[in-house]
Short mmCIF file of N, CA and C in Angstrom, two decimals:
data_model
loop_
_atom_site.label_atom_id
_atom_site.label_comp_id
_atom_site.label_asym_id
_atom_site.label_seq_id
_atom_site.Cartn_x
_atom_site.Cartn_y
_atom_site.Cartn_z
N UNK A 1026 -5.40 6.75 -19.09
CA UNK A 1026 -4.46 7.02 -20.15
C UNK A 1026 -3.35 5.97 -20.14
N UNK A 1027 -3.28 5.27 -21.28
CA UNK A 1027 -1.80 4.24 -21.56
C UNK A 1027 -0.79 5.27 -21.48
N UNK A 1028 0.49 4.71 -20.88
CA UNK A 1028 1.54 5.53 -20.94
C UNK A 1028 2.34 5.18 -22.47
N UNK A 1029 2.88 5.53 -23.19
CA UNK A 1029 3.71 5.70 -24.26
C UNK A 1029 5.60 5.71 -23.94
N UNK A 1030 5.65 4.33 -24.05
CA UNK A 1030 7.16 3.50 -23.14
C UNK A 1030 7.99 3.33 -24.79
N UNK A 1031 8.62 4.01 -24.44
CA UNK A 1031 9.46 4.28 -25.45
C UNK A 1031 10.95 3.63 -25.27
N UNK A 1032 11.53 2.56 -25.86
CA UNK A 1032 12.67 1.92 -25.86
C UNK A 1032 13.72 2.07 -26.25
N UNK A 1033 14.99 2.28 -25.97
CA UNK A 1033 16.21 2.45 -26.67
C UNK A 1033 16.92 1.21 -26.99
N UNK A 1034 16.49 0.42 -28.08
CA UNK A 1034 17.49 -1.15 -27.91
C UNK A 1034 18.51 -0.71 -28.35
N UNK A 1035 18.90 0.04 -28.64
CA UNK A 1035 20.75 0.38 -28.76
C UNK A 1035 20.87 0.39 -27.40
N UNK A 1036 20.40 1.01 -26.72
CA UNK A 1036 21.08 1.61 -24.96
C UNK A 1036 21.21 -0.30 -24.65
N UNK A 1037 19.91 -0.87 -24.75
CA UNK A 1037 19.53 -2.36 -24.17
C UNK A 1037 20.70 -3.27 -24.91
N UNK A 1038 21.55 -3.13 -26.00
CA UNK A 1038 22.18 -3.78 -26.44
C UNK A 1038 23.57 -3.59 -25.66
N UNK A 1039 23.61 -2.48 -25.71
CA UNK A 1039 25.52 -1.75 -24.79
C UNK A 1039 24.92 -2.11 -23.33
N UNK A 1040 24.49 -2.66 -22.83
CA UNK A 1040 23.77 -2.89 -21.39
C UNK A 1040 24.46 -4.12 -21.31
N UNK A 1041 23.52 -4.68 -22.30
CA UNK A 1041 23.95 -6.58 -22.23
C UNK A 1041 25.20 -6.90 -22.48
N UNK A 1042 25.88 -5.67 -23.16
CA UNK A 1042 27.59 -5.65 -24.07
C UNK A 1042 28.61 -5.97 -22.60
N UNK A 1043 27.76 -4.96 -21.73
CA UNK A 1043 28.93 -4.72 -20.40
C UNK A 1043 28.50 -5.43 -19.32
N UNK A 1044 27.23 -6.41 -19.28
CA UNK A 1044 27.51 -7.00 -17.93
C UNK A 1044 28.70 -8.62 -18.32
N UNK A 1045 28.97 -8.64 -19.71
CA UNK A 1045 30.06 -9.53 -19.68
C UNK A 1045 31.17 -9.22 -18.51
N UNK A 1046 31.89 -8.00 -19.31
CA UNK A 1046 33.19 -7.41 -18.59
C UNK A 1046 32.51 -6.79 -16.77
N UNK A 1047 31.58 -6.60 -16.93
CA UNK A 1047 31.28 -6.43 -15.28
C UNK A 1047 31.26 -7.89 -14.67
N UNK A 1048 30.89 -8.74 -14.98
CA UNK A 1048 30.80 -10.23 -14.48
C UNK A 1048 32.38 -10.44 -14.33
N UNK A 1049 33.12 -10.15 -15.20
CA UNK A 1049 34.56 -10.66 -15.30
C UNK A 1049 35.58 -10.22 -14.73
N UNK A 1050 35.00 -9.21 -13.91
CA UNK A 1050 35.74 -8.36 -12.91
C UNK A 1050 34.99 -8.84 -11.84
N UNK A 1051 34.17 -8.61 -11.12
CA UNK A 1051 33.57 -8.69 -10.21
C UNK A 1051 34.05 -10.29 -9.52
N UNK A 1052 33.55 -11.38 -10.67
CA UNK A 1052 33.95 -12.47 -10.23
C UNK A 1052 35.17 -13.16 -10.22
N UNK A 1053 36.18 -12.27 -11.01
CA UNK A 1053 37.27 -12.33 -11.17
C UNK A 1053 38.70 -11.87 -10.58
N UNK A 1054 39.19 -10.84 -10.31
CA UNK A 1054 39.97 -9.86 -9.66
C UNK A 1054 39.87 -9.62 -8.56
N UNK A 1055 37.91 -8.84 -8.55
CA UNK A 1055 37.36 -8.51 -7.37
C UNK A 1055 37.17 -9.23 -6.08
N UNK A 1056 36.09 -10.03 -6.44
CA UNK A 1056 35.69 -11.33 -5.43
C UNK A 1056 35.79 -12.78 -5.97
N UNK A 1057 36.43 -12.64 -6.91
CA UNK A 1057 36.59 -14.29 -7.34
C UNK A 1057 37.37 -15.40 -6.29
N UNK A 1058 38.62 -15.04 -5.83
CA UNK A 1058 38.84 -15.62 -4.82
C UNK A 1058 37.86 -16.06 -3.43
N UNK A 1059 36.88 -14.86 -2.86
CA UNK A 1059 36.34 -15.10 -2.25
C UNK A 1059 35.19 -16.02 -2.47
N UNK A 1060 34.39 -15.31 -3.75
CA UNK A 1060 33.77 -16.28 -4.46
C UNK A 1060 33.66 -17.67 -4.21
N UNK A 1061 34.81 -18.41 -4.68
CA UNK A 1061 35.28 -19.61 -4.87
C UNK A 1061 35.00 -20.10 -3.31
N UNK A 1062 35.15 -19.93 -2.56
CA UNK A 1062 36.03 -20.03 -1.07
C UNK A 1062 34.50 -20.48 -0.59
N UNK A 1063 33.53 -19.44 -0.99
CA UNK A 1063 32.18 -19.22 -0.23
C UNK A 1063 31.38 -20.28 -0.91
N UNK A 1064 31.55 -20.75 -2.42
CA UNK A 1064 31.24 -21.60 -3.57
C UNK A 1064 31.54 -22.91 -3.09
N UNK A 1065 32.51 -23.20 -2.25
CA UNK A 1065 33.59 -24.32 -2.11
C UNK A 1065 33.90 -24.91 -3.37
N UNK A 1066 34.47 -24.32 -3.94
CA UNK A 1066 35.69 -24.42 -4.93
C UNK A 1066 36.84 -24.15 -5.10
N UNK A 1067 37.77 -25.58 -4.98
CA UNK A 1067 38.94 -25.26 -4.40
C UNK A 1067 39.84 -24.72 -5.66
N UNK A 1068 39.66 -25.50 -6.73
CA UNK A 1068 40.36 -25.20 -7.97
C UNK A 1068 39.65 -23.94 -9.02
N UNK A 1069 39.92 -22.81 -9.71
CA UNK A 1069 38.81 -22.57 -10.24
C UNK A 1069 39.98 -22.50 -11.36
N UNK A 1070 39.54 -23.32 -12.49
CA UNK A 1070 39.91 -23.80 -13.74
C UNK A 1070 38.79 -23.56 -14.53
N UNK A 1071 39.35 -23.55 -15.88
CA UNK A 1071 38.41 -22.61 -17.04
C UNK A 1071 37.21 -24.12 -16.86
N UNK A 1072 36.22 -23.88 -17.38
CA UNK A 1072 35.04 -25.18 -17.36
C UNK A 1072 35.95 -26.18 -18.99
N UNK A 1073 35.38 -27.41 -18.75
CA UNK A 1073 36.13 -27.84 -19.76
C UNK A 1073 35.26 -28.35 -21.17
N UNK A 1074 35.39 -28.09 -22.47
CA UNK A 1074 34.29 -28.67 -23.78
C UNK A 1074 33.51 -27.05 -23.47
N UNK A 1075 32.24 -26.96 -23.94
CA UNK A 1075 31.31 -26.21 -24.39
C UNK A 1075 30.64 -25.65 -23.19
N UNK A 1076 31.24 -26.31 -21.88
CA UNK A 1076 30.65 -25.43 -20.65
C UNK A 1076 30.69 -24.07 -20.18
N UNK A 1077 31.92 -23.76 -20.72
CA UNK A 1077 31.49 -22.11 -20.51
C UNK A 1077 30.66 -21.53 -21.58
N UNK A 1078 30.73 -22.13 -22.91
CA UNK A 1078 30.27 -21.24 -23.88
C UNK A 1078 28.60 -21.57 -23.34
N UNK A 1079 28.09 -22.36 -22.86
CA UNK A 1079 26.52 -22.80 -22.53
C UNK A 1079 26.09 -21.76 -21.44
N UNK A 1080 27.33 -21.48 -20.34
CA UNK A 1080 26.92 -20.68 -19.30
C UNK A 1080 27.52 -19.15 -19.70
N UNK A 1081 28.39 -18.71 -21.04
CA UNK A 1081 28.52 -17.26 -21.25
C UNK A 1081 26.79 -17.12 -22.30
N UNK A 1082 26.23 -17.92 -22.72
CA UNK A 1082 24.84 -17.91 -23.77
C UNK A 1082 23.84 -17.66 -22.65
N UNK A 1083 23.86 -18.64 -21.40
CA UNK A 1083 22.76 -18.55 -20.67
C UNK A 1083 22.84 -16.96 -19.89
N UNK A 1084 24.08 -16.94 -19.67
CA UNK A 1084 24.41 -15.44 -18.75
C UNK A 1084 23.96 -14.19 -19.68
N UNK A 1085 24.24 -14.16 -20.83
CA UNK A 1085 23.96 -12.94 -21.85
C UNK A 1085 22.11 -12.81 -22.10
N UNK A 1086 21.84 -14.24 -22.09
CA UNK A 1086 20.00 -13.77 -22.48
C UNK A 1086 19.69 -13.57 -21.16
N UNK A 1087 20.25 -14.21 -19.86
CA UNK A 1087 19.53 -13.60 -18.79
C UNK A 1087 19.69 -11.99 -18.99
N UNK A 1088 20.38 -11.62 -18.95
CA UNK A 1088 21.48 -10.12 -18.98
C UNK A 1088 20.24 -9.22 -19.81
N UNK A 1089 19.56 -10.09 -21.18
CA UNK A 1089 19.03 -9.56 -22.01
C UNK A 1089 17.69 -9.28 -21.53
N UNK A 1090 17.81 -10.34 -21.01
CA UNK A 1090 16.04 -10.46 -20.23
C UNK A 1090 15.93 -9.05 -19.04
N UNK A 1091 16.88 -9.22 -18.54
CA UNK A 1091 16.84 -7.84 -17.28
C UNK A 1091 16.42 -6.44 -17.94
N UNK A 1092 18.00 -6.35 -18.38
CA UNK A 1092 17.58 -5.00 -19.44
C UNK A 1092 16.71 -5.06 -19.98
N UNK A 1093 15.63 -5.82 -20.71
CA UNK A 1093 14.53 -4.99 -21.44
C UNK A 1093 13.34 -4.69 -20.22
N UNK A 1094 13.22 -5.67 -19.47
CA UNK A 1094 12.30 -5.35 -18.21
C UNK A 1094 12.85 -4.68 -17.72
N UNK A 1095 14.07 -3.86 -17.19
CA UNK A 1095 14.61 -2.73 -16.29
C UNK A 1095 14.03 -1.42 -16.94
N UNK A 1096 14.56 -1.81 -18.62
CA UNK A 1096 14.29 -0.56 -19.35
C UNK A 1096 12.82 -0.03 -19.24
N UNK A 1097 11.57 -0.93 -19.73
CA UNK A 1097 9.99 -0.35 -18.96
C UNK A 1097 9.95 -0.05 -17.98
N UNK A 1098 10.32 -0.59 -16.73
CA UNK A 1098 10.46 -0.66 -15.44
C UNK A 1098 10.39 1.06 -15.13
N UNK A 1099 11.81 1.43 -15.84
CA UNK A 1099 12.57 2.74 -15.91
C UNK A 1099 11.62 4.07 -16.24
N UNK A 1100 11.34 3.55 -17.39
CA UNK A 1100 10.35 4.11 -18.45
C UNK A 1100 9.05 4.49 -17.22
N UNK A 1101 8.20 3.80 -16.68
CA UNK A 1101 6.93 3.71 -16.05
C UNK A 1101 7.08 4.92 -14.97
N UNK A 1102 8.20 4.69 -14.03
CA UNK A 1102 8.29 5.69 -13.55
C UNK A 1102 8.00 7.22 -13.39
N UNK A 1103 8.59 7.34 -14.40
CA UNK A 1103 8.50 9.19 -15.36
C UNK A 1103 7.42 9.57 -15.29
N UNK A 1104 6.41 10.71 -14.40
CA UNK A 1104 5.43 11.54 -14.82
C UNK A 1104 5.17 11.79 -16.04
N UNK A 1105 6.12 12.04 -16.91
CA UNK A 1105 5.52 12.80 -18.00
C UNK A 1105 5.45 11.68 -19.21
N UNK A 1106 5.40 10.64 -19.00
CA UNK A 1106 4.92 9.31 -20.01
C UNK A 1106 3.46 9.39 -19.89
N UNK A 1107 2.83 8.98 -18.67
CA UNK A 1107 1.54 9.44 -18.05
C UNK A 1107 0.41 10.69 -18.32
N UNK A 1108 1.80 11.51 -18.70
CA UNK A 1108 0.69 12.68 -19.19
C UNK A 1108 0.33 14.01 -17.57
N UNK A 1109 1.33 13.50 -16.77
CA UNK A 1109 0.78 13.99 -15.25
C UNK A 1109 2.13 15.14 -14.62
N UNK A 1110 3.09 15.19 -15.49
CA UNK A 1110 3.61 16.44 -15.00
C UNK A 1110 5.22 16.36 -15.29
N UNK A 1111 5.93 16.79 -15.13
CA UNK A 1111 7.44 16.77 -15.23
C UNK A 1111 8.04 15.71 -14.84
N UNK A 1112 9.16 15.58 -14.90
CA UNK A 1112 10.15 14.40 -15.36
C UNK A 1112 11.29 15.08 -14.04
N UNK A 1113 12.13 14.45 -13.35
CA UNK A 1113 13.20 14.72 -12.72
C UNK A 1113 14.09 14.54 -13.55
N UNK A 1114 15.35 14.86 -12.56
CA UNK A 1114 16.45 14.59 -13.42
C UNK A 1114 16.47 13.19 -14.09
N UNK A 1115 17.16 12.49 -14.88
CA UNK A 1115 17.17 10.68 -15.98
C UNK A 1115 18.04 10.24 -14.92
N UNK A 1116 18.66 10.67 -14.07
CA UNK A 1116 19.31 9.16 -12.95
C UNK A 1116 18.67 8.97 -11.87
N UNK A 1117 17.73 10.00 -11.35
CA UNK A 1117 16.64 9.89 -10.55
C UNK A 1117 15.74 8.03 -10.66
N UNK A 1118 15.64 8.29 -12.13
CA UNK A 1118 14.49 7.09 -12.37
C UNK A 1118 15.55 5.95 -12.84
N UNK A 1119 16.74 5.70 -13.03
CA UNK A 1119 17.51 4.67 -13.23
C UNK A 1119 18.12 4.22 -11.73
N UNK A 1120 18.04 5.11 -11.04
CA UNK A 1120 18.30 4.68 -9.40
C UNK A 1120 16.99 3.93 -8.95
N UNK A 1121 15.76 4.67 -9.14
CA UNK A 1121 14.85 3.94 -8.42
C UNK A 1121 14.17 3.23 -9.28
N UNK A 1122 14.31 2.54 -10.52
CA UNK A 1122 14.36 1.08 -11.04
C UNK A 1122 15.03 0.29 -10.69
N UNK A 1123 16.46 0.59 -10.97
CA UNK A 1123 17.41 -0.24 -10.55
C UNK A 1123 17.25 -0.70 -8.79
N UNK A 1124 17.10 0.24 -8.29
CA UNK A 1124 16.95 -0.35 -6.65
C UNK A 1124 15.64 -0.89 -6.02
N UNK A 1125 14.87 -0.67 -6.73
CA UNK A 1125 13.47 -1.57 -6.15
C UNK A 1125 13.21 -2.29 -7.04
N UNK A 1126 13.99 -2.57 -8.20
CA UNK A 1126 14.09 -4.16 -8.67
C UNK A 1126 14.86 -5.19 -8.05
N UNK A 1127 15.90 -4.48 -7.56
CA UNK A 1127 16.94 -5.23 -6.47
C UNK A 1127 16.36 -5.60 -5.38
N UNK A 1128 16.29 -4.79 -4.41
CA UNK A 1128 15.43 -5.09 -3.35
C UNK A 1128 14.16 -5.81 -3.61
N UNK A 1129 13.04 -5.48 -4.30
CA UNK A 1129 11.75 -6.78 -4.77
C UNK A 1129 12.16 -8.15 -5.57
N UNK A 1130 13.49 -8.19 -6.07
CA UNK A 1130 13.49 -9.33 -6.81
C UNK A 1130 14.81 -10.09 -7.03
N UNK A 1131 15.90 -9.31 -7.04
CA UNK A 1131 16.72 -10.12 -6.62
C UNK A 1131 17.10 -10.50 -5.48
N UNK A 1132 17.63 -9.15 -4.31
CA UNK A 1132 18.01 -9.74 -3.04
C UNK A 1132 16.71 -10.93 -2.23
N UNK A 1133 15.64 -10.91 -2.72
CA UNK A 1133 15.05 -12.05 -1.87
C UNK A 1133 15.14 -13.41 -2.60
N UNK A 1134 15.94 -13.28 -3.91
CA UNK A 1134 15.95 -14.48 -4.04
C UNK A 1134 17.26 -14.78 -3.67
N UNK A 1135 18.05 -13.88 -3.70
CA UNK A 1135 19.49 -14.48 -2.95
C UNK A 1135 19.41 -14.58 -1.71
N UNK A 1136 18.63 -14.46 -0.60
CA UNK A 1136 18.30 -14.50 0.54
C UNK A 1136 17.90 -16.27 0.55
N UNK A 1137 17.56 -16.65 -0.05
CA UNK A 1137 16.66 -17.98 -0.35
C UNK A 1137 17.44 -18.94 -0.26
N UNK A 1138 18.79 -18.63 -1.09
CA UNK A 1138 19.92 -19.59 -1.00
C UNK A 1138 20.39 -19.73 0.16
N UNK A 1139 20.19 -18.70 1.03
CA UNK A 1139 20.75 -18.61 2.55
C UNK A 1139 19.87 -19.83 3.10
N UNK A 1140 18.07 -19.71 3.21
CA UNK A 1140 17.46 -20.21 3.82
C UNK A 1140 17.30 -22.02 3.17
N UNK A 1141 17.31 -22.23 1.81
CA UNK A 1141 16.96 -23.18 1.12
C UNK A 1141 18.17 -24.13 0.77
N UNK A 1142 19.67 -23.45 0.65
CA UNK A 1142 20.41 -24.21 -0.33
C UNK A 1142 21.56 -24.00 0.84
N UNK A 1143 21.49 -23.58 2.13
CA UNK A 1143 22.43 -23.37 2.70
C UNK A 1143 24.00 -22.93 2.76
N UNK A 1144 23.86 -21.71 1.95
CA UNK A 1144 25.05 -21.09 1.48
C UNK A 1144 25.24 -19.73 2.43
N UNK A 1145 26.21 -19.58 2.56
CA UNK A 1145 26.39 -18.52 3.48
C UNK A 1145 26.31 -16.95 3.31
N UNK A 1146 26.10 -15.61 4.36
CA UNK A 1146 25.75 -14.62 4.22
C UNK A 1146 26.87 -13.85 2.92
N UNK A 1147 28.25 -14.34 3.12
CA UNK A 1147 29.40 -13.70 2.89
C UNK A 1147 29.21 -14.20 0.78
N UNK A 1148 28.15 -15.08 0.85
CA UNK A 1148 27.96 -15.63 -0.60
C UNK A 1148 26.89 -14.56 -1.50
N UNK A 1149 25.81 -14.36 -0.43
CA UNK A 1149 24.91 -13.54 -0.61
C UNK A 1149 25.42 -11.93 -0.92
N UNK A 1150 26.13 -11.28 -0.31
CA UNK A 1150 26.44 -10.46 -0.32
C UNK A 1150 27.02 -10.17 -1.51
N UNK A 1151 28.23 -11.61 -1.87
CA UNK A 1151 29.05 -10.94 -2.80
C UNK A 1151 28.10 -10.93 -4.58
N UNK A 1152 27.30 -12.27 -4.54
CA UNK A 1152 26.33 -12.21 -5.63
C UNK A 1152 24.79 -10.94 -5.22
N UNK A 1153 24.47 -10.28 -4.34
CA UNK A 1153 23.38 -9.55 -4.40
C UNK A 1153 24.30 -8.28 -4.15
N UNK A 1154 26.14 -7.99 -4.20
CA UNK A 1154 26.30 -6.95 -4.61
C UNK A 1154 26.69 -6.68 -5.44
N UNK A 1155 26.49 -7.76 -6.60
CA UNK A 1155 26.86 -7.67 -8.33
C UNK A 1155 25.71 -7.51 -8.94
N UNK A 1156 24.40 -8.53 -8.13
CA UNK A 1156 23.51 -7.43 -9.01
C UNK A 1156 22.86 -6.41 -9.01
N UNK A 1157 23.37 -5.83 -7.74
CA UNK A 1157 23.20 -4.11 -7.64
C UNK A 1157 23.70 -3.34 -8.49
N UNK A 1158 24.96 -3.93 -8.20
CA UNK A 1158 25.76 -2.84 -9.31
C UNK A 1158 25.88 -3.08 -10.97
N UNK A 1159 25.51 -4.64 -11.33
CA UNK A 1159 24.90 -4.71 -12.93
C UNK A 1159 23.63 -3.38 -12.89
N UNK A 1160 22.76 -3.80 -12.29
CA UNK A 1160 21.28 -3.16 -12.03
C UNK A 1160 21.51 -1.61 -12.15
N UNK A 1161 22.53 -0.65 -11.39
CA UNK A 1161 22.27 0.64 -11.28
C UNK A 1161 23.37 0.95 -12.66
N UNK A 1162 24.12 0.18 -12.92
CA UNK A 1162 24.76 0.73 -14.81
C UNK A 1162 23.80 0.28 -15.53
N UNK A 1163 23.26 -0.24 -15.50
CA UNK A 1163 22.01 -0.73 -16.43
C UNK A 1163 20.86 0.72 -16.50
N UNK A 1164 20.40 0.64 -15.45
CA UNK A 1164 19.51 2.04 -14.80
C UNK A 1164 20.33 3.34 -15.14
N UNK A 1165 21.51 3.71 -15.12
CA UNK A 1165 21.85 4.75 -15.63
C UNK A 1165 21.66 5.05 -16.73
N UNK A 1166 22.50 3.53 -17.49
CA UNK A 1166 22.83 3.69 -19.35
C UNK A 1166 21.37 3.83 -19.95
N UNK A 1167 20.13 3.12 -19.21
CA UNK A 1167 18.77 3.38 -20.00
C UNK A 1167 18.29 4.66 -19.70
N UNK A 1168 18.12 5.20 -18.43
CA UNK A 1168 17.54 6.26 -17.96
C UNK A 1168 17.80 7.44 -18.97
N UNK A 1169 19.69 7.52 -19.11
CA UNK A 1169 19.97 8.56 -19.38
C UNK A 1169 19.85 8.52 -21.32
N UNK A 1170 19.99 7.32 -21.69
CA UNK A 1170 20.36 6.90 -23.04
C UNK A 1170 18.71 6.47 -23.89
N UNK A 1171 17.79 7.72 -23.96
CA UNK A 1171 16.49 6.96 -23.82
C UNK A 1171 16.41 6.98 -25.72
#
């Protein structure tokens, strides 16, 4: 039996809306200082000409790209797409999308930078604990927002 994956691109649109302002905190207020430090960047000045607008375009379709694969991801989960029995509670299955997409796919690639690009643990941490926490508001807002 095909399962029947049903999409909310409104939910997928307010997803992609907020990992702006989550990026802008996180790297900003939160850990931006540290950020920088772990980055070795001594100055952090706005980018100058069309460079941020190239890296706020590239950041939003990645953003876009997640959410719609989180959202199936999400979706697959659920017994009762399948046809095989009840459904848990909707944050049940936005937790365990969101976290075994993290764990299978991002944290090993931020692990990589450790081994490949020689950046340090304290770098890893602070970028594989932003995209945890993009990942599980993402996993909520779809789970629950179907």
């Amino acid at each position: 039996m095909q399962p029947e994956i049903n999409i909310n691109y409104l939910a997928i649109m307010a997803c992609v809306a907020a990992a702006v302002p989550i990026g802008f905190l996180w790297f900003g207020p939160f850990f931006g200082k540290a950020w920088a430090k772990q980055m070795g960047i001594e100055d952090m000045e706005q980018p100058a000409g069309g460079a941020m607008a190239k890296s706020m375009s590239l950041f939003i379709l990645g953003s876009l790209l997640i959410v719609f694969v989180l959202a199936h991801s999400i979706e697959v989960w659920r017994p009762s797409i399948w046809g095989v029995g009840a459904d848990e509670p909707s944050w049940v299955y936005g937790i365990k999308g969101a976290v075994w997409t993290w764990l299978g796919f991002f944290l090993p690639l931020q692990m990589g930078r450790v081994a490949w690009e020689q950046k340090g643990w304290g770098l890893v941490a602070i970028n594989a604990g932003f995209d945890l926490t993009r990942l599980l508001l993402f996993g909520l807002v779809l789970a629950y927002w179907r």
